[in-house]
PDB file of C-alpha atoms in Angstrom:
ATOM      1  CA  UNK A   1     113.921 -12.560 -42.487  1.00  0.00           C
ATOM      2  CA  UNK A   2     114.413 -14.755 -45.542  1.00  0.00           C
ATOM      3  CA  UNK A   3     115.700 -17.533 -43.265  1.00  0.00           C
ATOM      4  CA  UNK A   4     112.254 -17.955 -41.717  1.00  0.00           C
ATOM      5  CA  UNK A   5     110.647 -18.284 -45.156  1.00  0.00           C
ATOM      6  CA  UNK A   6     113.074 -20.917 -46.468  1.00  0.00           C
ATOM      7  CA  UNK A   7     111.780 -24.476 -46.645  1.00  0.00           C
ATOM      8  CA  UNK A   8     113.103 -26.968 -44.058  1.00  0.00           C
ATOM      9  CA  UNK A   9     115.203 -28.856 -46.617  1.00  0.00           C
ATOM     10  CA  UNK A  10     116.877 -25.863 -48.244  1.00  0.00           C
ATOM     11  CA  UNK A  11     120.607 -25.476 -47.781  1.00  0.00           C
ATOM     12  CA  UNK A  12     120.739 -21.766 -48.599  1.00  0.00           C
ATOM     13  CA  UNK A  13     120.202 -20.513 -45.049  1.00  0.00           C
ATOM     14  CA  UNK A  14     123.179 -19.875 -42.780  1.00  0.00           C
ATOM     15  CA  UNK A  15     123.473 -22.126 -39.752  1.00  0.00           C
ATOM     16  CA  UNK A  16     121.503 -24.955 -41.340  1.00  0.00           C
ATOM     17  CA  UNK A  17     123.045 -28.195 -42.532  1.00  0.00           C
ATOM     18  CA  UNK A  18     120.257 -28.773 -45.042  1.00  0.00           C
ATOM     19  CA  UNK A  19     118.730 -31.908 -43.561  1.00  0.00           C
ATOM     20  CA  UNK A  20     115.252 -31.732 -42.043  1.00  0.00           C
ATOM     21  CA  UNK A  21     115.199 -31.994 -38.271  1.00  0.00           C
ATOM     22  CA  UNK A  22     118.818 -30.952 -37.817  1.00  0.00           C
ATOM     23  CA  UNK A  23     119.449 -28.406 -35.135  1.00  0.00           C
ATOM     24  CA  UNK A  24     121.186 -25.291 -36.349  1.00  0.00           C
ATOM     25  CA  UNK A  25     122.052 -22.113 -34.552  1.00  0.00           C
ATOM     26  CA  UNK A  26     120.236 -18.809 -34.696  1.00  0.00           C
ATOM     27  CA  UNK A  27     117.254 -17.985 -36.921  1.00  0.00           C
ATOM     28  CA  UNK A  28     118.192 -20.604 -39.521  1.00  0.00           C
ATOM     29  CA  UNK A  29     117.296 -23.563 -37.320  1.00  0.00           C
ATOM     30  CA  UNK A  30     114.348 -25.665 -38.379  1.00  0.00           C
ATOM     31  CA  UNK A  31     111.252 -25.844 -36.159  1.00  0.00           C
ATOM     32  CA  UNK A  32     110.244 -29.030 -34.362  1.00  0.00           C
ATOM     33  CA  UNK A  33     108.133 -31.479 -36.323  1.00  0.00           C
ATOM     34  CA  UNK A  34     104.610 -32.639 -35.473  1.00  0.00           C
ATOM     35  CA  UNK A  35     106.003 -35.468 -33.314  1.00  0.00           C
ATOM     36  CA  UNK A  36     106.347 -33.078 -30.340  1.00  0.00           C
ATOM     37  CA  UNK A  37     102.833 -33.171 -28.845  1.00  0.00           C
ATOM     38  CA  UNK A  38     103.937 -30.879 -26.005  1.00  0.00           C
ATOM     39  CA  UNK A  39     103.652 -27.802 -28.220  1.00  0.00           C
ATOM     40  CA  UNK A  40      99.858 -28.037 -28.643  1.00  0.00           C
ATOM     41  CA  UNK A  41      97.775 -26.278 -25.987  1.00  0.00           C
ATOM     42  CA  UNK A  42      95.231 -28.278 -24.042  1.00  0.00           C
ATOM     43  CA  UNK A  43      91.558 -27.341 -24.533  1.00  0.00           C
ATOM     44  CA  UNK A  44      89.866 -25.422 -21.742  1.00  0.00           C
ATOM     45  CA  UNK A  45      87.397 -27.254 -19.537  1.00  0.00           C
ATOM     46  CA  UNK A  46      85.350 -26.631 -16.415  1.00  0.00           C
ATOM     47  CA  UNK A  47      85.813 -23.331 -14.634  1.00  0.00           C
ATOM     48  CA  UNK A  48      88.455 -22.033 -17.037  1.00  0.00           C
ATOM     49  CA  UNK A  49      86.103 -22.571 -19.990  1.00  0.00           C
ATOM     50  CA  UNK A  50      83.284 -20.788 -18.169  1.00  0.00           C
ATOM     51  CA  UNK A  51      85.566 -17.882 -17.222  1.00  0.00           C
ATOM     52  CA  UNK A  52      86.804 -17.550 -20.797  1.00  0.00           C
ATOM     53  CA  UNK A  53      83.225 -17.565 -22.113  1.00  0.00           C
ATOM     54  CA  UNK A  54      82.140 -14.886 -19.642  1.00  0.00           C
ATOM     55  CA  UNK A  55      85.194 -12.759 -20.490  1.00  0.00           C
ATOM     56  CA  UNK A  56      84.466 -12.983 -24.214  1.00  0.00           C
ATOM     57  CA  UNK A  57      80.781 -12.180 -23.703  1.00  0.00           C
ATOM     58  CA  UNK A  58      81.663  -9.173 -21.532  1.00  0.00           C
ATOM     59  CA  UNK A  59      84.205  -7.928 -24.080  1.00  0.00           C
ATOM     60  CA  UNK A  60      81.639  -8.246 -26.874  1.00  0.00           C
ATOM     61  CA  UNK A  61      79.063  -6.348 -24.793  1.00  0.00           C
ATOM     62  CA  UNK A  62      81.531  -3.520 -24.140  1.00  0.00           C
ATOM     63  CA  UNK A  63      82.321  -3.218 -27.859  1.00  0.00           C
ATOM     64  CA  UNK A  64      78.620  -3.028 -28.774  1.00  0.00           C
ATOM     65  CA  UNK A  65      77.949  -0.530 -25.974  1.00  0.00           C
ATOM     66  CA  UNK A  66      80.875   1.662 -27.045  1.00  0.00           C
ATOM     67  CA  UNK A  67      79.746   1.635 -30.687  1.00  0.00           C
ATOM     68  CA  UNK A  68      76.174   2.509 -29.697  1.00  0.00           C
ATOM     69  CA  UNK A  69      77.281   5.389 -27.484  1.00  0.00           C
ATOM     70  CA  UNK A  70      79.535   6.756 -30.211  1.00  0.00           C
ATOM     71  CA  UNK A  71      76.794   6.565 -32.864  1.00  0.00           C
ATOM     72  CA  UNK A  72      74.173   8.165 -30.611  1.00  0.00           C
ATOM     73  CA  UNK A  73      76.490  11.032 -29.655  1.00  0.00           C
ATOM     74  CA  UNK A  74      77.456  11.965 -33.243  1.00  0.00           C
ATOM     75  CA  UNK A  75      74.780  14.709 -33.596  1.00  0.00           C
ATOM     76  CA  UNK A  76      75.860  16.269 -30.283  1.00  0.00           C
ATOM     77  CA  UNK A  77      79.531  16.141 -31.236  1.00  0.00           C
ATOM     78  CA  UNK A  78      78.772  17.571 -34.681  1.00  0.00           C
ATOM     79  CA  UNK A  79      76.756  20.401 -33.127  1.00  0.00           C
ATOM     80  CA  UNK A  80      79.562  21.245 -30.718  1.00  0.00           C
ATOM     81  CA  UNK A  81      82.039  21.435 -33.587  1.00  0.00           C
ATOM     82  CA  UNK A  82      79.614  23.461 -35.758  1.00  0.00           C
ATOM     83  CA  UNK A  83      79.661  20.897 -38.567  1.00  0.00           C
ATOM     84  CA  UNK A  84      76.937  18.814 -40.218  1.00  0.00           C
ATOM     85  CA  UNK A  85      76.068  15.365 -38.801  1.00  0.00           C
ATOM     86  CA  UNK A  86      77.414  13.706 -41.959  1.00  0.00           C
ATOM     87  CA  UNK A  87      80.763  15.344 -41.346  1.00  0.00           C
ATOM     88  CA  UNK A  88      80.516  14.365 -37.669  1.00  0.00           C
ATOM     89  CA  UNK A  89      80.814  10.684 -38.562  1.00  0.00           C
ATOM     90  CA  UNK A  90      84.469  11.333 -39.373  1.00  0.00           C
ATOM     91  CA  UNK A  91      85.038  12.091 -35.690  1.00  0.00           C
ATOM     92  CA  UNK A  92      84.405   8.448 -34.886  1.00  0.00           C
TER      93      UNK A  92
END
């Protein structure tokens, strides 16, 4: 795990020759530099952007709906467990 934390120019990691950009073997190899533009994802556009926006909006709606249902049902849950409503909040 310490190999991943080591700086690119350090020679203390096994499998690394110590020079930046050299290819080593295993976990001690240094990552590619910023010159490789292929590693950056392309921004969404058109239909994919719309689909992603709708998916995020739907997910946010479901989270709010779930939280509202849970908060409204606390007194009923607390009554069924024969505890006070303040203790019923620990059920959530």
